[in-house]
Structure formats: C-alpha cells, structure tokens
PDB file of C-alpha atoms in Angstrom:
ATOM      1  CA  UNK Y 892     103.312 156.483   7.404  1.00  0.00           C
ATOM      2  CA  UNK Y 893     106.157 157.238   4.612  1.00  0.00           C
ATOM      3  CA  UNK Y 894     107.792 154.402   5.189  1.00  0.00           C
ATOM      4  CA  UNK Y 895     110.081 153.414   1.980  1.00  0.00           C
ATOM      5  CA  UNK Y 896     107.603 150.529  -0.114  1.00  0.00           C
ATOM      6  CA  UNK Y 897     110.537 148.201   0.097  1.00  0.00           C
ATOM      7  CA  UNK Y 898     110.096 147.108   3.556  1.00  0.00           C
ATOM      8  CA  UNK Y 899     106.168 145.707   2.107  1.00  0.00           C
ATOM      9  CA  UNK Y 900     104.818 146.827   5.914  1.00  0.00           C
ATOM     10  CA  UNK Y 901     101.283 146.568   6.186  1.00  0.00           C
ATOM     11  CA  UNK Y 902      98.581 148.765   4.775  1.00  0.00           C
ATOM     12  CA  UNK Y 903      95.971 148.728   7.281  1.00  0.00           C
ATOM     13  CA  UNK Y 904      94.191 151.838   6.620  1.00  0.00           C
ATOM     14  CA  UNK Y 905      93.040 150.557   3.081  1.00  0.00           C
ATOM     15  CA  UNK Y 906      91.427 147.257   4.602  1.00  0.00           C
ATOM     16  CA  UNK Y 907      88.367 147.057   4.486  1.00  0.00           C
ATOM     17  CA  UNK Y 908      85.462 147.876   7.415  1.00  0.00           C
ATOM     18  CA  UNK Y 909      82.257 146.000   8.369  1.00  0.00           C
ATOM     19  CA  UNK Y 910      80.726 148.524  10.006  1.00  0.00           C
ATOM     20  CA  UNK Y 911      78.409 150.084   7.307  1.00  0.00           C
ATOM     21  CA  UNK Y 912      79.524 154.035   8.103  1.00  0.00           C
ATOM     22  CA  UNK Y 913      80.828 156.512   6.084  1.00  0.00           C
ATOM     23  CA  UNK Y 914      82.574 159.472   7.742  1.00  0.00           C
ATOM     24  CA  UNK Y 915      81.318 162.581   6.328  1.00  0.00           C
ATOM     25  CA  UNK Y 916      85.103 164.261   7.189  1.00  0.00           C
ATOM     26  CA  UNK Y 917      88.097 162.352   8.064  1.00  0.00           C
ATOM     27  CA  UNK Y 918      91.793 164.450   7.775  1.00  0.00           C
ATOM     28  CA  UNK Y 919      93.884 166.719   9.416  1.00  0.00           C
ATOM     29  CA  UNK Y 920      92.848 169.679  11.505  1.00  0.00           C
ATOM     30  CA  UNK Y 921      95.111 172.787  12.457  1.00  0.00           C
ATOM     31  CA  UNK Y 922      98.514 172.174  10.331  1.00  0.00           C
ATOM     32  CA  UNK Y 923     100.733 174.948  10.354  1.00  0.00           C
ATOM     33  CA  UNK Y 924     102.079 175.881   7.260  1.00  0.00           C
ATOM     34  CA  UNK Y 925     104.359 178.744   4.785  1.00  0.00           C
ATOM     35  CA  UNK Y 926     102.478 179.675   1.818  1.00  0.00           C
ATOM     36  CA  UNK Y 927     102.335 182.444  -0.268  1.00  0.00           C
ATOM     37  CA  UNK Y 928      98.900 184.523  -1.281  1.00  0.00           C
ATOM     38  CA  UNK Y 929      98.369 186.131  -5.037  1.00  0.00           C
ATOM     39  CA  UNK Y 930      98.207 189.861  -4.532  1.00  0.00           C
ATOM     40  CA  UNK Y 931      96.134 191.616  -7.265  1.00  0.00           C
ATOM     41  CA  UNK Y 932      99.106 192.447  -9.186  1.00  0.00           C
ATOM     42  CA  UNK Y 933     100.389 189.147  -9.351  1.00  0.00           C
ATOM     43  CA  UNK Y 934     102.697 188.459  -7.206  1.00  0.00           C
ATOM     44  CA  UNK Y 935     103.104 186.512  -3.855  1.00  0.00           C
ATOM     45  CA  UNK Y 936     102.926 187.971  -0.150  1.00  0.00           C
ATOM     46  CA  UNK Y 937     104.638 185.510   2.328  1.00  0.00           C
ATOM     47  CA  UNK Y 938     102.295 184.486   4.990  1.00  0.00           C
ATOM     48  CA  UNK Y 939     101.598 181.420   7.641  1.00  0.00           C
ATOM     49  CA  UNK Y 940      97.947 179.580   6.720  1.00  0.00           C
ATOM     50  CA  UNK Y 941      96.899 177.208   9.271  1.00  0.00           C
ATOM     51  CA  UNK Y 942      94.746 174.624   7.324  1.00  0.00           C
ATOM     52  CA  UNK Y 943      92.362 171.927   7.285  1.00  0.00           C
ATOM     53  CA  UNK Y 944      91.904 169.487   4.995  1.00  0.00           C
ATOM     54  CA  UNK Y 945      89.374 166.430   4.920  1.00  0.00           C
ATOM     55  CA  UNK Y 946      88.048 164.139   2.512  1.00  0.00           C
ATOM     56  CA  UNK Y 947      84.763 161.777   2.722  1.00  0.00           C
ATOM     57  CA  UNK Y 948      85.408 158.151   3.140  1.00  0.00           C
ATOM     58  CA  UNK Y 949      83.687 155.305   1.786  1.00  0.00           C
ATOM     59  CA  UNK Y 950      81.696 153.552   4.316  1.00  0.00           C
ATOM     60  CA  UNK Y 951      83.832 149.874   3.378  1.00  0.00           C
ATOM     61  CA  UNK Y 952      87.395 151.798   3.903  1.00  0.00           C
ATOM     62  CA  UNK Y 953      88.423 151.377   7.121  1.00  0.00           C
ATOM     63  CA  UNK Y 954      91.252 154.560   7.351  1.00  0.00           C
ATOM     64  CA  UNK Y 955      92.031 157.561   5.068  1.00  0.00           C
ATOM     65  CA  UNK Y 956      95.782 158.444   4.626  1.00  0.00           C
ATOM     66  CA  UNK Y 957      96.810 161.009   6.868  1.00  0.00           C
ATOM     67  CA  UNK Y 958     100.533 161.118   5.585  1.00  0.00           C
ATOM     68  CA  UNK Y 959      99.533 161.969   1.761  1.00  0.00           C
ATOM     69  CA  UNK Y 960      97.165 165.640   3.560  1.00  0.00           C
ATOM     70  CA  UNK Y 961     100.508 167.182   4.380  1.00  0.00           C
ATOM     71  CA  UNK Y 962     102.242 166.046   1.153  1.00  0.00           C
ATOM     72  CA  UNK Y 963      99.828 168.098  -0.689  1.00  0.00           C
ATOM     73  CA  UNK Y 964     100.313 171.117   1.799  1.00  0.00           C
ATOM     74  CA  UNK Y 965     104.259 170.875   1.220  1.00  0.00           C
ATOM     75  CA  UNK Y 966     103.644 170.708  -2.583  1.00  0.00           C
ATOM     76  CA  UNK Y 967     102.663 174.171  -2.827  1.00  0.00           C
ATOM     77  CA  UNK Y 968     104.608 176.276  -4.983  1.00  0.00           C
ATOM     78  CA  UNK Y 969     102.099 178.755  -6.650  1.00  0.00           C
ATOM     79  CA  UNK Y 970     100.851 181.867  -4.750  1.00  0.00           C
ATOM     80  CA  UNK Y 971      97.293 180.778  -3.828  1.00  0.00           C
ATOM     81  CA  UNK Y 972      94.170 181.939  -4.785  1.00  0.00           C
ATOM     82  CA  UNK Y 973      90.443 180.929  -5.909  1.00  0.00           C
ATOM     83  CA  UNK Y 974      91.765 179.416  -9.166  1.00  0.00           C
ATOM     84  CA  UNK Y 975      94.812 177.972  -6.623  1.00  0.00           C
ATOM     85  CA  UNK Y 976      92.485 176.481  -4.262  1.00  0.00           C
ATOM     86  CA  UNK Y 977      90.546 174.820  -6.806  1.00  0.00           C
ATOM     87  CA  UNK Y 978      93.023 173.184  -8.401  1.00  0.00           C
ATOM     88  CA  UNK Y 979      94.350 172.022  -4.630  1.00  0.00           C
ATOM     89  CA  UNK Y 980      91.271 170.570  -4.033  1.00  0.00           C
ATOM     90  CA  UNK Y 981      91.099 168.713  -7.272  1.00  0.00           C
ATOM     91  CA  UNK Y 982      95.008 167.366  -5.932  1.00  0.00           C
ATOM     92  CA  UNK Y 983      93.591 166.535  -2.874  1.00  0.00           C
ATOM     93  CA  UNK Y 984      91.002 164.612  -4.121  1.00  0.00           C
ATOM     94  CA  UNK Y 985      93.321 163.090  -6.896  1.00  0.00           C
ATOM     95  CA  UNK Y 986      95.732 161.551  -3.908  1.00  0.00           C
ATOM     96  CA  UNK Y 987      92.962 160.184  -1.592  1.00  0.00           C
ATOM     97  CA  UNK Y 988      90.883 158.656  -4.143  1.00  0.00           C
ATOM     98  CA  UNK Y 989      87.479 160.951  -2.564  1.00  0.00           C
ATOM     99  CA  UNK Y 990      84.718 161.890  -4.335  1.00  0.00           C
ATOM    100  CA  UNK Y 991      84.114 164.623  -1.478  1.00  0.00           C
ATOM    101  CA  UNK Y 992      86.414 167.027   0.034  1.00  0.00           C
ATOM    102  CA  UNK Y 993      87.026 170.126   2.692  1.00  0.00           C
ATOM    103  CA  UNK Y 994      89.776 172.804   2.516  1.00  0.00           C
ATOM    104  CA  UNK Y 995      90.196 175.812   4.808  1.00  0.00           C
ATOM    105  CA  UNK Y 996      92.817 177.937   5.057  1.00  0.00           C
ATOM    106  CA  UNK Y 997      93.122 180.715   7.487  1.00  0.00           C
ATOM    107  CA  UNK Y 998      95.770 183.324   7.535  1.00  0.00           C
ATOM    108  CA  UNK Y 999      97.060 186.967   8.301  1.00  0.00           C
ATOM    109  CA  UNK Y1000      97.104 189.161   5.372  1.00  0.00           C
ATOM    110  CA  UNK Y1001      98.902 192.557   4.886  1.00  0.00           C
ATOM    111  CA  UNK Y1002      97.809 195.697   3.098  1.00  0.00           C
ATOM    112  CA  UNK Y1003     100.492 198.495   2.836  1.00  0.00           C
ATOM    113  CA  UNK Y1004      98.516 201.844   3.865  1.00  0.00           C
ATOM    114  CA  UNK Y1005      99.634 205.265   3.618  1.00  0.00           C
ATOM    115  CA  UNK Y1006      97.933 207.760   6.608  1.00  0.00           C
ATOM    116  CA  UNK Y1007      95.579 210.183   5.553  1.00  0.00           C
ATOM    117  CA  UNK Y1008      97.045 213.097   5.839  1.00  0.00           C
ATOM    118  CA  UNK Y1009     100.995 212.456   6.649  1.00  0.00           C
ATOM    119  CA  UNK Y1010     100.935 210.079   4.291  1.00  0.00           C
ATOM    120  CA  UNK Y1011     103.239 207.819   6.230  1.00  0.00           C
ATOM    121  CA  UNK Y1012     103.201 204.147   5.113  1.00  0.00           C
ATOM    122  CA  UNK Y1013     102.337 201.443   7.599  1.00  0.00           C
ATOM    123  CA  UNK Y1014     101.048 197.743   7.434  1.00  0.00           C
ATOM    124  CA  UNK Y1015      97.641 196.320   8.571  1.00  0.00           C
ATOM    125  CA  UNK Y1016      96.863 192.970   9.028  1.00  0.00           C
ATOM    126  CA  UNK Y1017      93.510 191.629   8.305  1.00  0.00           C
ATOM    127  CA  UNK Y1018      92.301 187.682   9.079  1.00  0.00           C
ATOM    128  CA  UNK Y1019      91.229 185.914   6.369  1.00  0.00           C
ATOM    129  CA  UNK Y1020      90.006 182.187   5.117  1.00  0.00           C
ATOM    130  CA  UNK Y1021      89.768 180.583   2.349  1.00  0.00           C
ATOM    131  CA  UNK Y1022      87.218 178.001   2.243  1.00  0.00           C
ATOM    132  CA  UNK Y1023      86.541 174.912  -0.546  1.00  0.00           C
ATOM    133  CA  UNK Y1024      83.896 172.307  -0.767  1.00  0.00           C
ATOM    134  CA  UNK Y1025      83.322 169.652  -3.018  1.00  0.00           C
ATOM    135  CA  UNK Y1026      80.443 166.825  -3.158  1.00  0.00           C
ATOM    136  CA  UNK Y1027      79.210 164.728  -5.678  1.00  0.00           C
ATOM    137  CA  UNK Y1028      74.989 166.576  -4.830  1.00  0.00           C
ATOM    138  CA  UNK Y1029      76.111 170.180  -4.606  1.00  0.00           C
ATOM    139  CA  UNK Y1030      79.637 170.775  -6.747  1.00  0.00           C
ATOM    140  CA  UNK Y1031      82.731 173.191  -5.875  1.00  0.00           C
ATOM    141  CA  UNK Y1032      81.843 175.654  -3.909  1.00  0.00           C
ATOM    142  CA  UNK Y1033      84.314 178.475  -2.897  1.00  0.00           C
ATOM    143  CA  UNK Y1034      84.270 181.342  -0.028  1.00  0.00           C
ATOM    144  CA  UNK Y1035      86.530 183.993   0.837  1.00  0.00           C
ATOM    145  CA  UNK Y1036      85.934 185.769   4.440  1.00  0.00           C
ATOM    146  CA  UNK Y1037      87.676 188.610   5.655  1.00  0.00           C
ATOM    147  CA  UNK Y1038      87.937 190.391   9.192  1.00  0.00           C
ATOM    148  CA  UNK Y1039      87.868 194.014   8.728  1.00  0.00           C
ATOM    149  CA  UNK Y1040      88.813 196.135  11.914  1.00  0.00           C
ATOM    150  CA  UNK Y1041      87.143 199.407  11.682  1.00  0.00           C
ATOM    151  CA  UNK Y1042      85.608 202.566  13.523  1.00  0.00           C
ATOM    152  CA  UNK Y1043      82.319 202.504  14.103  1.00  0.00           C
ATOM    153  CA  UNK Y1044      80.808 206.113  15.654  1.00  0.00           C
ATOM    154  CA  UNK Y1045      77.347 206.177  17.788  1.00  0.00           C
ATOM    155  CA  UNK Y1046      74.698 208.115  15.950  1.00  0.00           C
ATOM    156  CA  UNK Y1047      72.511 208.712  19.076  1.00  0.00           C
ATOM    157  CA  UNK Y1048      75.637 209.522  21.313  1.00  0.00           C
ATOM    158  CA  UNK Y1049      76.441 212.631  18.598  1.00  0.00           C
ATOM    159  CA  UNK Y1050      72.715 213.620  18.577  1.00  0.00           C
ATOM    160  CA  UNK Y1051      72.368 213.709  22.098  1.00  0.00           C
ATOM    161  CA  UNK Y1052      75.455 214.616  23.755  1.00  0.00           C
ATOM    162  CA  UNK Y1053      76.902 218.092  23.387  1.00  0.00           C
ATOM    163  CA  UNK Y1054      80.894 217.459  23.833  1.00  0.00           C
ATOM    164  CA  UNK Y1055      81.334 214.589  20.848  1.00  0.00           C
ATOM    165  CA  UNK Y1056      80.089 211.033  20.775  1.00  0.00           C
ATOM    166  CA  UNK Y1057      81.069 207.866  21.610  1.00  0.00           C
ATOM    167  CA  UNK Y1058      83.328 205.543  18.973  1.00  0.00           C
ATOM    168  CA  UNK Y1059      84.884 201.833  19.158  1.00  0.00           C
ATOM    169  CA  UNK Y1060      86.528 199.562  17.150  1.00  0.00           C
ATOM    170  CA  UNK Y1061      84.903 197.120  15.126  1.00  0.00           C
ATOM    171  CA  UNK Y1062      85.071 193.821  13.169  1.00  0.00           C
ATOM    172  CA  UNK Y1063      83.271 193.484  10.363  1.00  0.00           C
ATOM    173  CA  UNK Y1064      83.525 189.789   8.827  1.00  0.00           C
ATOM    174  CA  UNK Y1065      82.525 189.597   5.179  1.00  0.00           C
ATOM    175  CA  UNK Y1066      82.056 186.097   3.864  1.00  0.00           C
ATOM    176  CA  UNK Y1067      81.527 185.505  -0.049  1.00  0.00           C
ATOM    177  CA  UNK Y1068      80.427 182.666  -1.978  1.00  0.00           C
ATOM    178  CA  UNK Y1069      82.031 182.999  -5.115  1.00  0.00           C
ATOM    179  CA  UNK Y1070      80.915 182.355  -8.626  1.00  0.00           C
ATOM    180  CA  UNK Y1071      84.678 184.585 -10.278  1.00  0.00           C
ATOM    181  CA  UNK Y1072      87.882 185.864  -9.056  1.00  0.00           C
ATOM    182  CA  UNK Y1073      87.775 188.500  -6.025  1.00  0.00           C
ATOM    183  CA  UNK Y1074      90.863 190.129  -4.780  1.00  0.00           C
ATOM    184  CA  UNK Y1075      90.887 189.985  -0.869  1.00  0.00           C
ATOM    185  CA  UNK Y1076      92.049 193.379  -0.989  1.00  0.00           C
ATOM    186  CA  UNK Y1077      88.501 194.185  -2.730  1.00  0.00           C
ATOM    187  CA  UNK Y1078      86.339 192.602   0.237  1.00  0.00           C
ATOM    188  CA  UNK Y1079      88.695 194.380   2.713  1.00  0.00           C
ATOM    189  CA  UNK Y1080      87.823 197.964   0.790  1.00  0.00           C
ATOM    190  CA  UNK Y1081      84.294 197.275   0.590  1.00  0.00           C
ATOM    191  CA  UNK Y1082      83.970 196.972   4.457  1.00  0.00           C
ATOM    192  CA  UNK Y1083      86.128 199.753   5.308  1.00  0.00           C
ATOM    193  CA  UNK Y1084      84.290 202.503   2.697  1.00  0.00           C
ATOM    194  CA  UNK Y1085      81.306 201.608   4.354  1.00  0.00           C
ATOM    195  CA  UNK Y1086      82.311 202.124   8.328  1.00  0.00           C
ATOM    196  CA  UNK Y1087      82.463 205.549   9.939  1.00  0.00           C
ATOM    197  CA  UNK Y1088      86.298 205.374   9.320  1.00  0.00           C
ATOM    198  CA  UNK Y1089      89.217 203.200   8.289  1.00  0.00           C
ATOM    199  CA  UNK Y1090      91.981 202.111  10.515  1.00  0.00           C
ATOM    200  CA  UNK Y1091      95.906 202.351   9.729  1.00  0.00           C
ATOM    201  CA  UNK Y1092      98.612 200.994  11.409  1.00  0.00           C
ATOM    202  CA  UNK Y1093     100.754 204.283  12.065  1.00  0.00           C
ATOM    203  CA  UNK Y1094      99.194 207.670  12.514  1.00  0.00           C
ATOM    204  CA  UNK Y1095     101.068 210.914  13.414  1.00  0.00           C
ATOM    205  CA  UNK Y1096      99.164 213.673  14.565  1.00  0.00           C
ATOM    206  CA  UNK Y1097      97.339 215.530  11.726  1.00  0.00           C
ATOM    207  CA  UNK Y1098      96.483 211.752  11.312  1.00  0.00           C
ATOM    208  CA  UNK Y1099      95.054 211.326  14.461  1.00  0.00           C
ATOM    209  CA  UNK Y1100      92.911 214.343  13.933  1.00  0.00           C
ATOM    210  CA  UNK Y1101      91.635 213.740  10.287  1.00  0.00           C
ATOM    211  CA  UNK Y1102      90.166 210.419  11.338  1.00  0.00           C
ATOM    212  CA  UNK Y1103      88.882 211.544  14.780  1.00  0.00           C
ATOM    213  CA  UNK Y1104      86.823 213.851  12.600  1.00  0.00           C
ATOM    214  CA  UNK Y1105      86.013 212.016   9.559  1.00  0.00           C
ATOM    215  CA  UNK Y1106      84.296 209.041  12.117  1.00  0.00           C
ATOM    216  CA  UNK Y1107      82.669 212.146  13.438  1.00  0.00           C
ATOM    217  CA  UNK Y1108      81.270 213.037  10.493  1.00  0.00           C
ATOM    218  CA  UNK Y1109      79.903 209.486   9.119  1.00  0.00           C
ATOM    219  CA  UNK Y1110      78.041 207.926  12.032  1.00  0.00           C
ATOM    220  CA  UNK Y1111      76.955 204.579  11.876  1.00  0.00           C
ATOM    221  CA  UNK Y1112      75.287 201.966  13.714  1.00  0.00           C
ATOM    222  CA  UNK Y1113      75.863 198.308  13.657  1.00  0.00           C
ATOM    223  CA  UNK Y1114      73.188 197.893  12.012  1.00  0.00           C
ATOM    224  CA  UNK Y1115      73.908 200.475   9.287  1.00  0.00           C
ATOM    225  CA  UNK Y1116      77.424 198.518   8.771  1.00  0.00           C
ATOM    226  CA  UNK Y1117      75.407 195.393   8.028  1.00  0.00           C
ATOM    227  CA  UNK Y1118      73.229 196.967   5.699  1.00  0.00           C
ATOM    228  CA  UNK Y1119      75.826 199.027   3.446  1.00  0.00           C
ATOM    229  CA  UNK Y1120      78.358 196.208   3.188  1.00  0.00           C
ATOM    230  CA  UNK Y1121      75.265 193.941   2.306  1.00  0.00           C
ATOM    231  CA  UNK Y1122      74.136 196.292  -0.193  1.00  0.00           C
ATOM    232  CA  UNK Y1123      76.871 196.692  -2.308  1.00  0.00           C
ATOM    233  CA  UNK Y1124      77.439 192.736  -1.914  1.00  0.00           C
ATOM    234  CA  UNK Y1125      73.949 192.346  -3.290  1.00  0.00           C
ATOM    235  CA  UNK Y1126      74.745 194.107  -6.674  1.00  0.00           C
ATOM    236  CA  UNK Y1127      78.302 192.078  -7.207  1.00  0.00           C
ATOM    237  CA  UNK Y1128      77.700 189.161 -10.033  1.00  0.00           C
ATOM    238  CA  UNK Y1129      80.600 187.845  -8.725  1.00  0.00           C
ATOM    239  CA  UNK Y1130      79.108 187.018  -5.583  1.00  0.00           C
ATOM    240  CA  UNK Y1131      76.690 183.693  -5.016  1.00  0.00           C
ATOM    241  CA  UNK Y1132      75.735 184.652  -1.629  1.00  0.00           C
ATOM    242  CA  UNK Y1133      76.780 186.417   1.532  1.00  0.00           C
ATOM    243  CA  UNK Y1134      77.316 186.709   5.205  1.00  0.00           C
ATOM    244  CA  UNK Y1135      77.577 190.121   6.674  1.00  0.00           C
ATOM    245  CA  UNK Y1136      78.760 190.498  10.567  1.00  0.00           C
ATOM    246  CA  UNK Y1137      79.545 193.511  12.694  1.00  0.00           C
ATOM    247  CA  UNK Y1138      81.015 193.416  16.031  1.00  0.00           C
ATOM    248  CA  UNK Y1139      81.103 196.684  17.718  1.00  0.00           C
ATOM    249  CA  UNK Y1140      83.541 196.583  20.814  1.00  0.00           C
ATOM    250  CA  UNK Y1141      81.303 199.249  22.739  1.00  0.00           C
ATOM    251  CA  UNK Y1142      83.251 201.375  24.548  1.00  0.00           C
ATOM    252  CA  UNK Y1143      80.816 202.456  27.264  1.00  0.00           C
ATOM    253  CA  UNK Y1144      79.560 198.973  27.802  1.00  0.00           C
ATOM    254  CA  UNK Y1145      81.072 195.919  28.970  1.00  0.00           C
ATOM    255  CA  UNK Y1146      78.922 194.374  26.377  1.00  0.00           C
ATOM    256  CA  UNK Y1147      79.070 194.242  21.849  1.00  0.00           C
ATOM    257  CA  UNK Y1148      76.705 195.197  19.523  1.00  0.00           C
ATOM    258  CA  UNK Y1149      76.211 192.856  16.712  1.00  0.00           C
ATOM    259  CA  UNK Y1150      74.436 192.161  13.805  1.00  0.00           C
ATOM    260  CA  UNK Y1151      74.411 190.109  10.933  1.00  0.00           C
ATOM    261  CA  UNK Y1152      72.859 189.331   7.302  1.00  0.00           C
ATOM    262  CA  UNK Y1153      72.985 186.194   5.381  1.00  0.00           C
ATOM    263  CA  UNK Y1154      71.690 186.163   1.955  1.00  0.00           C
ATOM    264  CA  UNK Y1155      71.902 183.028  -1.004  1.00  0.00           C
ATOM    265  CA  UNK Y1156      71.251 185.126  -4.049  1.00  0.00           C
ATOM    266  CA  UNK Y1157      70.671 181.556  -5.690  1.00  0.00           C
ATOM    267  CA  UNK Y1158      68.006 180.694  -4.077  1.00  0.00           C
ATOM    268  CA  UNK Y1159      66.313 184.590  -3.427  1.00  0.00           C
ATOM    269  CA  UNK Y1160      62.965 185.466  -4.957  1.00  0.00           C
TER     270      UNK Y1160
END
C-alpha cells in the first residue's frame, strides 16, 4: 500500500466498478493512536485516541485508500480540538478525494482535582469523543461527549429510612452538537455541579466525610440528573442540540436506573 511509485505496481483500488453502489462509509475502524488534546489554557495533555475515520465513495470507484487514513492520523502535530478536528476532516477529505466524511475519536482525559477538604491533588479520568461529519445535504457537523462518573443519592431512601439513604455511582454522558468552541473540561463541570456530589480520585478522611454528607444533602434522582444537566444545556448558544444520559449503578439492585433527553434546538418550536 506505500509501495515506492517507482516500481509502477498496479492501482487497483482506483479502477473503476460496474456495480452501481456507493458505500455510504468505507475506512478504517479502531486505530490506535498518540495524540495530544488542547487544554483550556492552551496547551497539550498527552493521551491515546482510538479513531475512526471513513469517507463516502463514489458508486464507479471500486476501493478507497486505506494506506493514506493512517497517514493523516500520523500527521498530527497540533493539540486537537473542535477547530483541530475540523481542519482534520477537511485533510481527510483533501487526500481521498470525498465529498463526505466520518471522524471519531475516543479517548481518556485527565482533570487534576484537589479534595474538598484536604485539599490533596489527585487525577480523574473521564471518557470522551470527539465526533465530525461532513456531507454535501447537511454540512460539518461537530459533537463532543463526555462520561461523567458521579454520586447520585436516593431521594425516597432519605425520606423514608431513618439511618441514611442509599447512594451509587453514576455515569452521566453529555453529548453536544456544537455551533463554537467548548472546553471538555466545561461539559465535565456542568455534569458534576448538577449530581448529588462530585467524585475525586484520592480522598483522606475529612474527605471521605465532606462528600458522604454533601451527597446527603443534595438528593437526586436519575431523572433529576437528566433534567438539570439538560437545563443548563438548553440556555448554552454554543450548543446546537443535546443528548443527556444517566446511568445510576443502583446499589440495592442488581439492576440501573436510566434516563435520557435528546433535544435539536434547531429544529424545536
């Protein structure tokens, strides 16, 4: 597939094809690859993106080429970001000679945060994608989704039971369609203001007890993590439209509690 041009071999994926089809996506799925991601201050945090990148191909072209995919993955140099990922795509594009293409991205990313009331420093790691989409009918469109873990606390198990209530950890996936620049650390925030409390990765013991009784204090349903995350995505101009999910891990069920809101501001009344 990079074989030096002076040995003239073949180029059979460019011939052409009877067959009348186009493929919608053609690519490569699940490459492995270093990059670096902008942090809001500029500069790059090291990280591992698995990605996958298609392009349409014309219903006459009988194979896309699969070799120039991870050229354009190895050609990365810039921290990346919406702008980043745009101009990727337009690369991408560019290379393969598509009118339509398909980037994801999908990679751990680590916030440095300092413990409540020790104010020891830790890492978290959060799972995020970066998604791209171009066509000729609908344009570039861009989403960032995060997965937040959290702590969710049962309203009705404080109301009812006299020695606490039951909590569990919880996912809450934020997806964003964006029209501007959003920091991933801004979706991340969002999601964790709005649960019953915040996780951290190291916690001594004042820690432990600050955030026992802060999810005490701010009970929430699965349903009310939906709805306040949904909320304050509703009011962002930034924001085209949204998905909204909530896993809660139950802890006194072998069972989650989920929910979910989608909304297309575009097209709302």
């Amino acid at each position: 597939m990079n074989a030096p041009e002076r040995f003239l071999l073949p180029d059979i994926q460019s011939a052409p094809d009877g067959r009348a089809l186009a493929i919608d996506r053609v690519g490569i799925k699940s490459l492995r690859h270093p990059i670096t991601v902008q942090r809001p201050d500029g500069t790059g945090q090291p990280t591992i993106a698995t990605f996958d990148m298609y392009v349409g191909l014309p219903a006459h072209v009988k194979g896309t080429h699969m070799s120039r995919f991870v050229e354009i993955a190895q050609g990365l140099t810039e921290p990346m970001s919406v702008t980043g990922v745009r101009a990727l795509m337009i690369m991408m594009l560019e290379r393969l000679e598509a009118d339509a293409g398909y980037i994801e991205a999908r990679f751990p990313y680590f916030v440095a945060k300092r413990a409540p009331a020790s104010g020891v420093e830790s890492l978290m790691d959060y799972e995020v994608t970066f998604r791209a989409e171009a066509t000729p009918a609908r344009g570039y469109e861009f989403t960032l989704t995060v997965v937040v873990p959290v702590t969710s606390l049962c309203p009705c198990s404080k109301e009812i039971s006299e020695y606490g209530a039951h909590n569990q950890r919880s996912h809450v996936t934020v997806g964003a369609k964006l029209a501007g620049e959003v920091a991933i650390a801004e979706l991340i925030a969002l999601a964790e203001r709005h649960a019953s409390c915040e996780l951290y990765g190291l916690l001594k013991r004042p820690d432990e007890k600050f955030v026992t009784e802060r999810a005490y204090d701010n009970p929430k349903f699965v349903e009310d993590l939906v709805r306040d995350v949904a909320l304050e995505l509703q009011r962002d101009p930034r924001i085209l439209a949204f998905t909204v999910e909530s896993e809660n891990f139950e802890s006194i069920h072998n069972h989650s509690a989920y929910a979910l809101i989608q909304r297309d501001k575009r097209t709302a009344a």
